[in-house]
Short mmCIF file of C-alpha atoms in Angstrom, two decimals:
data_model
loop_
_atom_site.label_atom_id
_atom_site.label_comp_id
_atom_site.label_asym_id
_atom_site.label_seq_id
_atom_site.Cartn_x
_atom_site.Cartn_y
_atom_site.Cartn_z
CA MET E 13 -164.12 -78.55 -148.36
CA SER E 14 -165.24 -75.58 -150.46
CA LEU E 15 -162.90 -72.63 -150.79
CA LYS E 16 -165.39 -70.36 -149.06
CA GLN E 17 -165.60 -72.66 -146.07
CA PHE E 18 -161.84 -73.05 -145.98
CA ILE E 19 -161.32 -69.30 -145.97
CA ASN E 20 -163.93 -68.85 -143.26
CA GLU E 21 -162.05 -71.18 -141.03
CA ALA E 22 -158.62 -70.01 -142.08
CA ILE E 23 -159.02 -66.29 -141.55
CA SER E 24 -159.39 -65.09 -137.97
CA PRO E 25 -162.75 -63.40 -137.36
CA TRP E 26 -161.09 -60.13 -136.32
CA MET E 27 -159.22 -59.94 -139.64
CA LYS E 28 -162.46 -59.70 -141.55
CA GLN E 29 -163.32 -56.48 -139.75
CA GLU E 30 -162.06 -53.05 -140.58
CA GLY E 31 -160.63 -50.64 -138.05
CA PRO E 32 -159.57 -46.98 -138.06
CA ASP E 33 -157.21 -46.14 -140.97
CA SER E 34 -157.73 -49.64 -142.34
CA ASP E 35 -156.74 -48.43 -145.81
CA ILE E 36 -153.13 -48.32 -144.59
CA VAL E 37 -152.84 -49.99 -141.20
CA MET E 38 -153.72 -53.66 -141.46
CA SER E 39 -153.44 -54.54 -137.78
CA SER E 40 -152.18 -53.38 -134.39
CA ARG E 41 -150.62 -55.76 -131.94
CA ILE E 42 -149.44 -55.68 -128.33
CA ARG E 43 -147.25 -58.44 -126.98
CA LEU E 44 -146.35 -58.77 -123.30
CA ALA E 45 -143.59 -61.09 -122.07
CA ARG E 46 -144.04 -62.49 -118.56
CA ASN E 47 -142.44 -65.17 -116.45
CA PHE E 48 -143.18 -67.19 -113.36
CA ALA E 49 -140.97 -65.99 -110.49
CA GLU E 50 -140.38 -69.49 -109.14
CA HIS E 51 -139.35 -71.40 -112.27
CA PRO E 52 -136.23 -71.17 -114.43
CA PHE E 53 -136.95 -69.71 -117.87
CA PRO E 54 -137.83 -72.16 -120.68
CA ILE E 55 -134.42 -71.84 -122.34
CA ILE E 56 -132.70 -73.73 -119.49
CA ALA E 57 -135.62 -75.25 -117.59
CA LYS E 58 -135.98 -79.01 -117.49
CA GLU E 59 -138.91 -80.58 -119.30
CA ASP E 60 -140.64 -81.50 -116.02
CA THR E 61 -140.58 -77.84 -114.93
CA LEU E 62 -142.06 -76.80 -118.25
CA SER E 63 -144.71 -79.47 -118.00
CA LYS E 64 -145.63 -78.06 -114.57
CA VAL E 65 -146.04 -74.59 -116.07
CA LEU E 66 -148.15 -76.01 -118.84
CA ALA E 67 -150.30 -78.05 -116.46
CA TYR E 68 -150.86 -74.95 -114.33
CA PHE E 69 -152.18 -73.09 -117.37
CA GLU E 70 -154.41 -75.96 -118.37
CA GLU E 71 -155.85 -76.19 -114.87
CA ASN E 72 -156.47 -72.48 -114.44
CA PHE E 73 -157.26 -71.12 -117.87
CA GLN E 74 -158.57 -73.90 -120.12
CA GLN E 75 -162.08 -72.94 -121.32
CA THR E 76 -162.12 -69.74 -119.27
CA SER E 77 -163.30 -66.41 -120.66
CA PHE E 78 -162.26 -62.83 -120.04
CA ARG E 79 -164.62 -60.12 -121.30
CA ASP E 80 -164.72 -60.23 -125.12
CA TYR E 81 -162.23 -63.02 -125.19
CA LYS E 82 -164.27 -66.14 -124.75
CA ASP E 83 -163.56 -69.81 -124.30
CA PHE E 84 -159.80 -69.90 -124.29
CA GLU E 85 -158.68 -73.15 -125.82
CA LEU E 86 -155.32 -74.63 -124.92
CA VAL E 87 -153.59 -75.99 -128.02
CA ARG E 88 -150.60 -78.17 -127.21
CA MET E 89 -147.85 -78.03 -129.81
CA ARG E 90 -147.04 -81.71 -129.47
CA ASP E 91 -150.58 -82.62 -130.49
CA LEU E 92 -150.22 -80.85 -133.83
CA GLN E 93 -148.91 -82.00 -137.18
CA PRO E 94 -146.06 -79.90 -138.63
CA VAL E 95 -148.37 -78.41 -141.26
CA GLU E 96 -150.90 -77.42 -138.59
CA LYS E 97 -148.20 -75.64 -136.62
CA ARG E 98 -147.09 -73.90 -139.78
CA VAL E 99 -150.62 -72.67 -140.36
CA LEU E 100 -150.72 -71.17 -136.85
CA VAL E 101 -147.41 -69.44 -137.54
CA GLU E 102 -148.71 -68.06 -140.84
CA LYS E 103 -151.78 -66.74 -139.02
CA HIS E 104 -149.39 -65.09 -136.54
CA LEU E 105 -151.08 -66.90 -133.67
CA ILE E 106 -147.82 -68.52 -132.62
CA SER E 107 -144.16 -67.74 -133.21
CA PRO E 108 -141.83 -69.99 -135.19
CA HIS E 109 -139.92 -70.46 -131.91
CA LEU E 110 -142.97 -71.96 -130.22
CA ALA E 111 -143.56 -74.31 -133.15
CA GLU E 112 -139.96 -75.52 -132.93
CA HIS E 113 -139.95 -76.14 -129.19
CA SER E 114 -142.95 -78.38 -129.06
CA GLU E 115 -142.48 -80.78 -126.19
CA ASN E 116 -144.17 -78.76 -123.45
CA SER E 117 -145.31 -75.64 -125.22
CA ALA E 118 -148.82 -74.57 -126.01
CA THR E 119 -150.95 -71.60 -126.83
CA LEU E 120 -154.21 -70.45 -125.32
CA ILE E 121 -156.36 -68.99 -128.09
CA SER E 122 -159.58 -67.04 -127.58
CA GLN E 123 -162.53 -67.99 -129.72
CA ASN E 124 -162.28 -64.82 -131.82
CA GLU E 125 -158.54 -65.45 -132.25
CA GLN E 126 -157.72 -61.92 -131.17
CA VAL E 127 -155.78 -63.21 -128.19
CA SER E 128 -153.10 -65.86 -128.18
CA ILE E 129 -151.25 -66.56 -124.95
CA MET E 130 -148.15 -68.59 -125.71
CA VAL E 131 -146.90 -70.83 -122.92
CA ASN E 132 -143.22 -71.80 -122.68
CA GLU E 133 -142.01 -69.78 -125.60
CA GLU E 134 -138.75 -67.95 -124.87
CA ASP E 135 -140.56 -66.71 -121.77
CA HIS E 136 -143.11 -68.69 -119.77
CA VAL E 137 -145.92 -66.44 -120.90
CA ARG E 138 -146.33 -64.30 -123.99
CA ILE E 139 -149.63 -62.49 -124.26
CA GLN E 140 -150.50 -61.35 -127.78
CA LEU E 141 -153.48 -59.24 -128.68
CA TYR E 142 -154.49 -58.08 -132.16
CA PHE E 143 -156.86 -55.39 -133.32
CA PRO E 144 -157.82 -54.62 -136.91
CA GLY E 145 -156.61 -51.24 -138.22
CA PHE E 146 -154.87 -48.59 -136.18
CA GLN E 147 -155.95 -49.18 -132.57
CA LEU E 148 -152.81 -49.26 -130.47
CA ASP E 149 -154.29 -47.51 -127.43
CA LYS E 150 -157.19 -49.89 -127.25
CA ALA E 151 -154.92 -52.87 -127.76
CA LEU E 152 -152.65 -51.71 -124.92
CA GLU E 153 -155.56 -51.09 -122.57
CA GLN E 154 -157.02 -54.53 -123.17
CA ALA E 155 -153.69 -56.34 -123.16
CA SER E 156 -152.97 -54.78 -119.78
CA GLN E 157 -156.32 -55.98 -118.46
CA LEU E 158 -155.62 -59.47 -119.74
CA ASP E 159 -152.26 -59.25 -117.98
CA ASP E 160 -153.98 -58.29 -114.69
CA TRP E 161 -156.35 -61.20 -115.14
CA LEU E 162 -153.47 -63.65 -115.55
CA GLU E 163 -151.59 -62.10 -112.63
CA GLU E 164 -154.46 -63.05 -110.30
CA LYS E 165 -153.23 -66.60 -110.68
CA VAL E 166 -149.58 -66.33 -111.71
CA ASP E 167 -146.77 -65.00 -109.50
CA TYR E 168 -144.86 -62.88 -111.99
CA ALA E 169 -141.11 -62.38 -111.95
CA PHE E 170 -140.89 -58.65 -111.28
CA ASP E 171 -138.21 -56.40 -109.85
CA GLU E 172 -138.63 -52.85 -108.63
CA ASN E 173 -135.65 -51.61 -110.66
CA ARG E 174 -135.70 -53.85 -113.69
CA GLY E 175 -139.42 -54.33 -114.10
CA TYR E 176 -140.82 -57.51 -115.62
CA LEU E 177 -137.95 -59.97 -115.85
CA THR E 178 -137.57 -61.73 -119.18
CA ALA E 179 -135.21 -64.30 -120.62
CA CYS E 180 -133.78 -61.83 -123.12
CA PRO E 181 -132.35 -58.50 -121.93
CA THR E 182 -133.99 -56.84 -124.95
CA ASN E 183 -137.44 -57.42 -123.44
CA VAL E 184 -136.87 -56.56 -119.78
CA GLY E 185 -138.83 -53.72 -118.19
CA THR E 186 -142.26 -53.50 -119.70
CA GLY E 187 -141.83 -56.78 -121.59
CA MET E 188 -143.88 -55.07 -124.22
CA ARG E 189 -143.55 -55.08 -127.97
CA ALA E 190 -146.12 -52.88 -129.68
CA SER E 191 -146.36 -53.17 -133.42
CA VAL E 192 -148.45 -52.21 -136.40
CA MET E 193 -148.57 -53.82 -139.79
CA MET E 194 -148.81 -51.27 -142.57
CA HIS E 195 -149.43 -51.44 -146.30
CA LEU E 196 -147.24 -48.74 -147.86
CA PRO E 197 -147.35 -49.27 -151.63
CA ALA E 198 -146.98 -45.62 -152.67
CA LEU E 199 -144.04 -44.98 -150.34
CA SER E 200 -142.43 -48.17 -151.64
CA MET E 201 -143.03 -47.41 -155.33
CA THR E 202 -141.55 -43.95 -154.99
CA GLN E 203 -138.73 -45.36 -152.82
CA GLN E 204 -139.46 -42.77 -150.16
CA ILE E 205 -139.69 -45.48 -147.53
CA ASN E 206 -135.96 -46.20 -147.86
CA ARG E 207 -135.19 -42.66 -146.80
CA MET E 208 -137.65 -42.76 -143.94
CA ILE E 209 -136.50 -46.00 -142.33
CA PRO E 210 -133.17 -44.67 -140.93
CA ALA E 211 -134.97 -41.70 -139.38
CA ILE E 212 -137.54 -43.98 -137.77
CA ASN E 213 -134.76 -46.23 -136.45
CA GLN E 214 -133.22 -43.26 -134.71
CA LEU E 215 -136.40 -42.86 -132.69
CA GLY E 216 -135.91 -46.29 -131.13
CA LEU E 217 -138.38 -47.95 -133.49
CA VAL E 218 -137.75 -50.84 -135.84
CA VAL E 219 -139.12 -51.11 -139.37
CA ARG E 220 -139.00 -54.39 -141.13
CA GLY E 221 -140.53 -55.97 -144.16
CA ILE E 222 -142.85 -58.74 -143.22
CA TYR E 223 -143.22 -61.90 -145.28
CA GLY E 224 -139.86 -61.39 -146.87
CA GLU E 225 -136.29 -62.44 -146.60
CA GLY E 226 -133.97 -59.87 -145.08
CA SER E 227 -134.92 -56.29 -145.65
CA GLU E 228 -137.14 -56.90 -148.63
CA ALA E 229 -140.78 -56.17 -147.93
CA LEU E 230 -143.08 -58.55 -149.76
CA GLY E 231 -146.27 -56.89 -150.87
CA SER E 232 -145.13 -53.52 -149.47
CA ILE E 233 -146.17 -54.69 -146.03
CA PHE E 234 -144.08 -53.31 -143.19
CA GLN E 235 -144.07 -53.89 -139.49
CA ILE E 236 -143.14 -51.01 -137.21
CA SER E 237 -142.42 -51.77 -133.56
CA ASN E 238 -140.67 -50.41 -130.50
CA GLN E 239 -137.14 -51.54 -129.75
CA ILE E 240 -136.78 -50.17 -126.23
CA THR E 241 -138.68 -51.83 -123.39
CA LEU E 242 -136.85 -50.40 -120.39
CA GLY E 243 -137.03 -46.92 -118.89
CA LYS E 244 -140.23 -45.80 -120.58
CA SER E 245 -143.80 -46.47 -119.59
CA GLU E 246 -146.04 -48.60 -121.78
CA GLU E 247 -148.15 -45.55 -122.56
CA ASP E 248 -145.14 -43.49 -123.64
CA ILE E 249 -143.82 -46.28 -125.86
CA VAL E 250 -147.20 -46.63 -127.53
CA GLU E 251 -147.51 -42.87 -127.91
CA ASP E 252 -144.14 -42.63 -129.66
CA LEU E 253 -145.05 -45.45 -132.00
CA HIS E 254 -148.46 -43.91 -132.55
CA SER E 255 -147.07 -40.57 -133.63
CA VAL E 256 -144.63 -42.12 -136.09
CA VAL E 257 -147.31 -44.34 -137.58
CA LYS E 258 -149.63 -41.35 -137.89
CA GLN E 259 -146.95 -39.54 -139.90
CA LEU E 260 -146.36 -42.56 -142.09
CA ILE E 261 -150.10 -42.73 -142.79
CA ASP E 262 -150.12 -39.06 -143.82
CA GLN E 263 -147.05 -39.51 -146.02
CA GLU E 264 -148.49 -42.61 -147.68
CA ARG E 265 -151.77 -40.80 -148.39
CA LYS E 266 -149.86 -37.87 -149.87
CA ALA E 267 -147.72 -40.16 -152.00
CA ARG E 268 -150.85 -41.92 -153.29
CA GLU E 269 -152.42 -38.59 -154.19
CA THR E 270 -149.29 -37.46 -155.99
CA LEU E 271 -149.10 -40.71 -157.92
CA MET E 272 -152.74 -40.44 -158.92
CA HIS E 273 -152.25 -36.84 -159.93
CA ARG E 274 -148.98 -37.09 -161.83
CA SER E 275 -149.07 -40.50 -163.36
CA SER E 276 -152.54 -41.83 -162.98
CA ILE E 277 -152.58 -43.76 -166.25
CA ARG E 278 -149.32 -45.52 -165.35
CA LEU E 279 -150.62 -46.35 -161.92
CA GLU E 280 -153.91 -47.59 -163.33
CA ASP E 281 -152.01 -49.67 -165.87
CA ARG E 282 -149.87 -51.25 -163.17
CA ILE E 283 -152.88 -52.06 -161.01
CA PHE E 284 -154.93 -53.60 -163.81
CA ARG E 285 -151.95 -55.56 -165.14
CA SER E 286 -151.50 -57.05 -161.69
CA TYR E 287 -155.20 -57.78 -161.53
CA GLY E 288 -154.83 -59.50 -164.90
CA VAL E 289 -151.96 -61.63 -163.64
CA LEU E 290 -153.88 -62.67 -160.54
CA THR E 291 -157.01 -63.63 -162.47
CA ASN E 292 -155.19 -65.43 -165.28
CA SER E 293 -151.88 -66.90 -164.22
CA ARG E 294 -151.45 -70.65 -163.92
CA ILE E 295 -148.14 -70.56 -162.02
CA ILE E 296 -147.28 -67.82 -159.53
CA GLU E 297 -144.48 -67.51 -156.98
CA SER E 298 -145.22 -66.00 -153.60
CA LYS E 299 -143.12 -62.96 -154.37
CA GLU E 300 -145.03 -62.09 -157.54
CA ALA E 301 -148.33 -62.92 -155.86
CA ALA E 302 -147.58 -60.54 -153.00
CA LYS E 303 -146.61 -57.75 -155.40
CA CYS E 304 -149.76 -58.18 -157.48
CA LEU E 305 -151.99 -58.46 -154.42
CA SER E 306 -150.46 -55.26 -153.08
CA ASP E 307 -151.24 -53.51 -156.38
CA LEU E 308 -154.77 -54.90 -156.37
CA ARG E 309 -155.33 -53.68 -152.85
CA LEU E 310 -154.05 -50.22 -153.81
CA GLY E 311 -156.51 -50.24 -156.71
CA ILE E 312 -159.31 -51.02 -154.28
CA ASP E 313 -158.19 -48.27 -151.87
CA LEU E 314 -158.02 -45.75 -154.71
CA GLY E 315 -161.50 -46.69 -155.91
CA LEU E 316 -160.27 -48.03 -159.25
CA ILE E 317 -161.59 -51.48 -158.43
CA ASP E 318 -164.79 -51.59 -156.46
CA HIS E 319 -166.24 -55.09 -156.46
CA ILE E 320 -163.56 -56.69 -154.26
CA PRO E 321 -163.31 -56.21 -150.49
CA ARG E 322 -160.20 -54.60 -149.07
CA THR E 323 -159.44 -57.50 -146.80
CA ILE E 324 -158.38 -59.48 -149.89
CA LEU E 325 -154.73 -58.56 -149.34
CA ASN E 326 -154.54 -59.76 -145.73
CA GLU E 327 -156.56 -62.80 -146.64
CA LEU E 328 -154.68 -63.94 -149.73
CA VAL E 329 -151.21 -63.11 -148.46
CA ILE E 330 -151.90 -65.51 -145.61
CA LEU E 331 -153.75 -68.14 -147.65
CA THR E 332 -151.01 -68.38 -150.25
CA GLN E 333 -148.28 -69.17 -147.73
CA PRO E 334 -146.86 -72.70 -148.00
CA GLY E 335 -148.60 -74.02 -144.87
CA PHE E 336 -152.07 -72.95 -145.90
CA LEU E 337 -151.64 -74.12 -149.48
CA GLN E 338 -150.71 -77.56 -148.23
CA GLN E 339 -153.51 -77.67 -145.74
CA TYR E 340 -156.02 -76.77 -148.45
CA ALA E 341 -154.50 -79.35 -150.78
CA GLU E 342 -154.54 -81.84 -147.90
CA THR E 343 -151.15 -83.11 -148.98
CA SER E 344 -147.57 -81.92 -148.93
CA LEU E 345 -146.46 -79.99 -152.00
CA SER E 346 -143.15 -79.24 -153.65
CA PRO E 347 -142.35 -75.56 -154.31
CA ASP E 348 -143.30 -75.97 -157.99
CA GLU E 349 -146.60 -77.58 -157.10
CA ARG E 350 -147.26 -74.79 -154.63
CA ASP E 351 -146.84 -72.17 -157.33
CA VAL E 352 -149.51 -73.92 -159.39
CA ARG E 353 -151.83 -74.29 -156.40
CA ARG E 354 -151.25 -70.69 -155.42
CA ALA E 355 -152.28 -69.47 -158.86
CA SER E 356 -155.42 -71.58 -158.88
CA LEU E 357 -156.40 -70.61 -155.34
CA ILE E 358 -156.08 -66.91 -156.17
CA ARG E 359 -158.10 -67.34 -159.39
CA GLU E 360 -160.81 -69.23 -157.55
CA ARG E 361 -160.93 -66.69 -154.77
CA LEU E 362 -161.27 -63.75 -157.15
CA GLN E 363 -164.00 -65.57 -159.06
CA LEU E 364 -166.05 -65.77 -155.87
CA GLU E 365 -166.30 -61.99 -156.03
CA HIS E 366 -167.64 -62.06 -159.57
CA LYS E 367 -170.47 -64.38 -158.70
CA GLU E 368 -171.75 -62.25 -155.86
CA MET T 13 -97.59 -75.44 -135.90
CA GLU T 14 -99.60 -76.64 -132.90
CA CYS T 15 -102.71 -74.99 -131.58
CA GLN T 16 -101.84 -72.43 -128.93
CA GLU T 17 -104.99 -73.24 -126.95
CA CYS T 18 -105.04 -77.01 -126.62
CA HIS T 19 -101.43 -77.72 -127.65
CA GLN T 20 -102.65 -80.97 -129.16
CA ARG T 21 -104.17 -80.45 -132.57
CA PRO T 22 -102.45 -78.64 -135.43
CA ALA T 23 -103.35 -74.97 -135.81
CA THR T 24 -105.46 -74.49 -138.90
CA VAL T 25 -107.00 -71.13 -138.10
CA HIS T 26 -104.69 -68.13 -138.21
CA LEU T 27 -105.88 -64.75 -137.11
CA THR T 28 -104.10 -61.43 -137.21
CA GLN T 29 -105.56 -58.61 -135.23
CA VAL T 30 -104.20 -55.08 -135.18
CA VAL T 31 -105.24 -53.01 -132.18
CA ASN T 32 -103.78 -49.51 -131.85
CA GLY T 33 -100.94 -50.49 -134.13
CA GLN T 34 -100.11 -53.55 -132.06
CA LYS T 35 -100.18 -56.73 -134.01
CA THR T 36 -101.36 -59.93 -132.35
CA GLU T 37 -101.31 -63.27 -134.06
CA ILE T 38 -103.42 -66.18 -133.02
CA HIS T 39 -102.92 -69.73 -134.22
CA VAL T 40 -105.52 -72.24 -133.13
CA CYS T 41 -107.20 -75.41 -134.31
CA GLU T 42 -110.73 -75.32 -135.67
CA GLN T 43 -112.27 -76.71 -132.52
CA CYS T 44 -110.63 -74.18 -130.22
CA ALA T 45 -111.44 -71.41 -132.68
CA LYS T 46 -115.08 -72.40 -132.48
CA GLU T 47 -115.06 -72.71 -128.70
CA ASN T 48 -113.44 -69.35 -128.25
CA GLY T 49 -115.69 -67.62 -130.72
CA TYR T 50 -113.00 -66.82 -133.29
CA MET T 51 -115.08 -68.32 -136.03
CA ASN T 52 -118.65 -68.11 -137.11
CA TYR T 53 -119.75 -71.34 -138.61
CA GLY T 54 -121.86 -71.45 -141.73
CA GLU T 55 -124.63 -73.51 -140.16
CA GLU T 56 -125.02 -71.11 -137.25
CA LYS T 57 -126.81 -68.07 -138.48
CA PHE T 58 -125.63 -64.75 -137.18
CA SER T 59 -128.48 -63.89 -134.88
CA LEU T 60 -129.52 -61.25 -132.43
CA ASN T 61 -127.99 -63.46 -129.75
CA ASP T 62 -124.60 -63.21 -131.38
CA LEU T 63 -124.91 -59.46 -131.49
CA LEU T 64 -125.95 -59.39 -127.87
CA SER T 65 -123.26 -61.68 -126.62
CA GLY T 66 -120.82 -59.48 -128.53
CA LEU T 67 -122.03 -56.62 -126.39
CA PHE T 68 -121.57 -58.59 -123.20
CA HIS T 69 -118.07 -59.66 -124.05
CA SER T 70 -116.99 -56.17 -124.90
CA GLU T 71 -117.56 -55.38 -121.22
CA GLY T 72 -114.56 -57.41 -120.20
CA PRO T 73 -111.14 -57.26 -121.77
CA SER T 74 -111.24 -57.87 -125.48
CA PRO T 75 -110.21 -61.42 -126.34
CA PHE T 76 -107.24 -60.12 -128.30
CA LYS T 77 -105.99 -57.01 -126.61
CA GLY T 78 -102.78 -57.56 -124.72
CA GLN T 79 -103.47 -61.24 -124.16
CA SER T 80 -100.66 -63.65 -123.91
CA PRO T 81 -101.61 -67.21 -124.79
CA GLN T 82 -100.88 -68.37 -121.25
CA THR T 83 -103.51 -66.20 -119.57
CA TYR T 84 -106.23 -66.78 -122.11
CA PRO T 85 -109.07 -67.63 -121.69
CA LYS T 86 -109.93 -65.77 -118.53
CA LYS T 87 -111.93 -67.87 -116.11
CA GLU T 88 -115.33 -66.64 -115.01
CA THR T 89 -116.71 -68.00 -111.77
CA LEU T 90 -119.86 -65.92 -111.34
CA LYS T 91 -122.74 -68.38 -111.22
CA CYS T 92 -126.45 -68.01 -110.47
CA PRO T 93 -127.24 -69.88 -107.21
CA ASN T 94 -130.79 -70.56 -108.34
CA CYS T 95 -130.50 -71.96 -111.87
CA GLY T 96 -126.75 -72.57 -112.14
CA LEU T 97 -126.19 -70.37 -115.19
CA THR T 98 -122.68 -68.88 -115.22
CA TYR T 99 -121.95 -65.38 -116.46
CA ASN T 100 -119.99 -66.89 -119.33
CA GLU T 101 -122.94 -68.97 -120.42
CA PHE T 102 -125.18 -65.93 -120.10
CA ALA T 103 -122.79 -63.97 -122.29
CA ARG T 104 -122.69 -66.77 -124.83
CA ILE T 105 -126.43 -67.39 -125.18
CA GLY T 106 -127.45 -63.80 -124.47
CA LYS T 107 -130.30 -64.96 -122.26
CA PHE T 108 -130.95 -65.10 -118.53
CA GLY T 109 -131.74 -68.46 -116.97
CA CYS T 110 -134.16 -67.32 -114.28
CA ALA T 111 -135.39 -64.31 -112.32
CA VAL T 112 -132.53 -64.65 -109.78
CA CYS T 113 -129.92 -64.25 -112.57
CA TYR T 114 -130.85 -60.57 -112.62
CA GLU T 115 -129.63 -60.21 -109.01
CA THR T 116 -126.64 -62.48 -109.54
CA PHE T 117 -125.32 -60.53 -112.51
CA ASP T 118 -126.62 -57.17 -111.28
CA ASP T 119 -123.19 -55.52 -111.07
CA ARG T 120 -122.58 -56.09 -114.75
CA LEU T 121 -126.04 -55.38 -116.11
CA ASN T 122 -126.17 -51.60 -116.28
CA PRO T 123 -123.74 -51.20 -119.20
CA ILE T 124 -125.50 -53.95 -121.13
CA LEU T 125 -128.98 -52.58 -120.51
CA ARG T 126 -127.82 -49.07 -121.33
CA ARG T 127 -126.67 -50.25 -124.75
CA VAL T 128 -129.79 -52.21 -125.51
CA HIS T 129 -132.27 -49.67 -124.20
CA SER T 130 -130.83 -46.31 -125.28
CA GLY T 131 -129.20 -45.50 -121.95
CA ASN T 132 -132.01 -46.71 -119.69
CA THR T 133 -131.40 -49.06 -116.77
CA ARG T 134 -134.50 -48.64 -114.62
CA HIS T 135 -138.05 -49.74 -115.24
CA ASP T 136 -140.57 -46.92 -115.45
CA GLY T 137 -143.71 -48.73 -116.49
CA LYS T 138 -146.45 -50.93 -115.18
CA ILE T 139 -146.26 -52.46 -111.71
CA PRO T 140 -148.10 -55.75 -111.22
CA LYS T 141 -151.00 -55.62 -108.79
CA ARG T 142 -150.05 -58.41 -106.40
CA GLU T 143 -146.36 -58.88 -106.99
CA GLY T 144 -145.80 -55.12 -106.94
CA GLY T 145 -146.79 -54.83 -103.26
CA ASN T 146 -146.42 -51.27 -102.01
CA LEU T 147 -144.55 -50.19 -105.14
CA HIS T 148 -147.79 -48.69 -106.38
CA LEU T 149 -147.87 -46.48 -103.30
CA LYS T 150 -144.20 -45.54 -103.69
CA LYS T 151 -144.75 -44.64 -107.32
CA GLU T 152 -147.75 -42.52 -106.46
CA ILE T 153 -145.71 -40.68 -103.82
CA GLU T 154 -142.94 -40.08 -106.38
CA GLU T 155 -145.44 -38.61 -108.80
CA TYR T 156 -146.89 -36.29 -106.14
CA LYS T 157 -143.37 -35.14 -105.22
CA ILE T 158 -142.63 -34.19 -108.81
CA ASN T 159 -145.93 -32.39 -108.92
CA LEU T 160 -145.10 -30.61 -105.65
CA ARG T 161 -141.82 -29.30 -107.02
CA GLN T 162 -143.59 -27.95 -110.10
CA LEU T 163 -146.25 -26.26 -108.00
CA ILE T 164 -143.62 -24.58 -105.82
CA GLU T 165 -141.77 -23.35 -108.89
CA GLN T 166 -144.99 -21.92 -110.25
CA GLU T 167 -145.59 -20.35 -106.81
CA GLU T 168 -148.96 -22.02 -106.43
CA PHE T 169 -148.54 -22.48 -102.71
CA GLU T 170 -152.12 -23.33 -101.85
CA GLU T 171 -152.10 -26.26 -104.25
CA ALA T 172 -148.61 -27.17 -103.08
CA ALA T 173 -149.80 -27.40 -99.48
CA LYS T 174 -152.58 -29.78 -100.50
CA CYS T 175 -150.09 -31.84 -102.42
CA ARG T 176 -147.72 -31.98 -99.44
CA ASP T 177 -150.54 -33.18 -97.17
CA LYS T 178 -151.37 -35.87 -99.69
CA ILE T 179 -147.75 -37.03 -99.72
CA ARG T 180 -147.74 -37.18 -95.92
CA SER T 181 -150.86 -39.26 -95.74
CA LEU T 182 -149.56 -41.63 -98.43
CA GLU T 183 -146.25 -41.94 -96.61
CA ASN T 184 -148.11 -42.82 -93.42
CA GLU T 185 -150.00 -45.46 -95.32
CA LEU T 186 -146.73 -46.82 -96.65
CA HIS T 187 -145.16 -47.00 -93.19
CA GLN T 188 -148.18 -48.79 -91.79
CA ASP T 189 -147.94 -51.21 -94.69
CA GLU T 190 -144.31 -51.91 -94.02
CA GLY T 191 -144.88 -52.16 -90.28
CA GLY T 192 -147.67 -54.63 -90.84
CA GLU T 193 -145.48 -56.92 -92.84
CA GLU T 194 -142.94 -57.45 -90.11
#
């Protein structure tokens, strides 16, 4: 398969689009946790109960469509190879938990891959909806409509006082986790982000580095999400998150301006060095790749590099994960082999831009 | 020294806890230490569950405070009639087993939920269309009542009267609904 073809299939259609504030917010996501009232939750349910839940979904939702979300396809985890599951995890279409509990779990994916409804994850149902850029309100509105659509056929576990009942007490109430993925290179470089995180935490929001171990944020990519799900309405939760993200966007823009103003030659040097590494290296670890891709993306956003599309960061951060590298290589790879493959995939990908 | 829990195996884990100046020593074998949560094993990562179950346990008496070996561990008998999950298991895994668990453990939930959700214990969000039944109506009435209070405070009595009539008609609707169900 050619690289172009591979990328086309690997990257979800919605990821190739830009949304509002796409220079900083990579994606917005709403996740709703729901359960069947009549069945025990997956964590203690017997396999035959889970298979009933799964069969019910297959019967009622396989190949159905809802508005923009067409032709839902039920993908059973047990039908997939480990590397295929890993690829779905790297695309954020399923959680690692779902991949690990494969016997009677599945996901229902819309054709445009914006919606993934996980079945028998920690809860019976987990609805996930993505939008490119900063579009939390729209994501909430549509996720709620999807939820209504499912509720026509599923008797949800709901209690007047506690709200939507979930396996974990941290999700009860709205069952909603709203999150945005942000690229914050200037706030990271100037270390301002470290001072901002505790303040954001105090507002009941969680900031974590994505694609990294522990608190480290690979590629300056951060995920901000709500912690509280009980006692506040969905709209209020999203509004709180929205206002914090808006401020982070403003701060990041200011920090970029300051950097450009005060130390533009240093910044330019850093960006072009990273570009040099990406176009020339023969061995590259994921950590270095993420750092360089983040710099490259900043260079594109600042107009220093103009022949490469912005989506390169989202695209290559995902494509250079172990699962994708192995799928492209069509064989399993040791970490050392992956570093070689990663370097060559990035070089090839950047060359595609030169030809066009 | 023998394990003070099982009185069979030798005690290999020795813990000293000082609470309010009172020193308590615990001598147990590895297995009992693991079962009673005195040890975190390397292979088990410290997860959110552990944090959560820590919260649940802190509701009851602390495992160390004022415990004599004879009375420990305290037996829990609370068990969900639907899925069979006991409160102890719930506290250990940090997860509910089914929707009925919420009723079963209701008496103990408020402090836990308050901790996890910044003091909140009651849902204030979306109500499902079918499952919610007349909750939609109740919520609407609540909202009108809040509105009514505001209007009265602002001395907008004409608007307040309209609002009151609306509440009455919604309440009638609600009563008919409830009557119809019986």
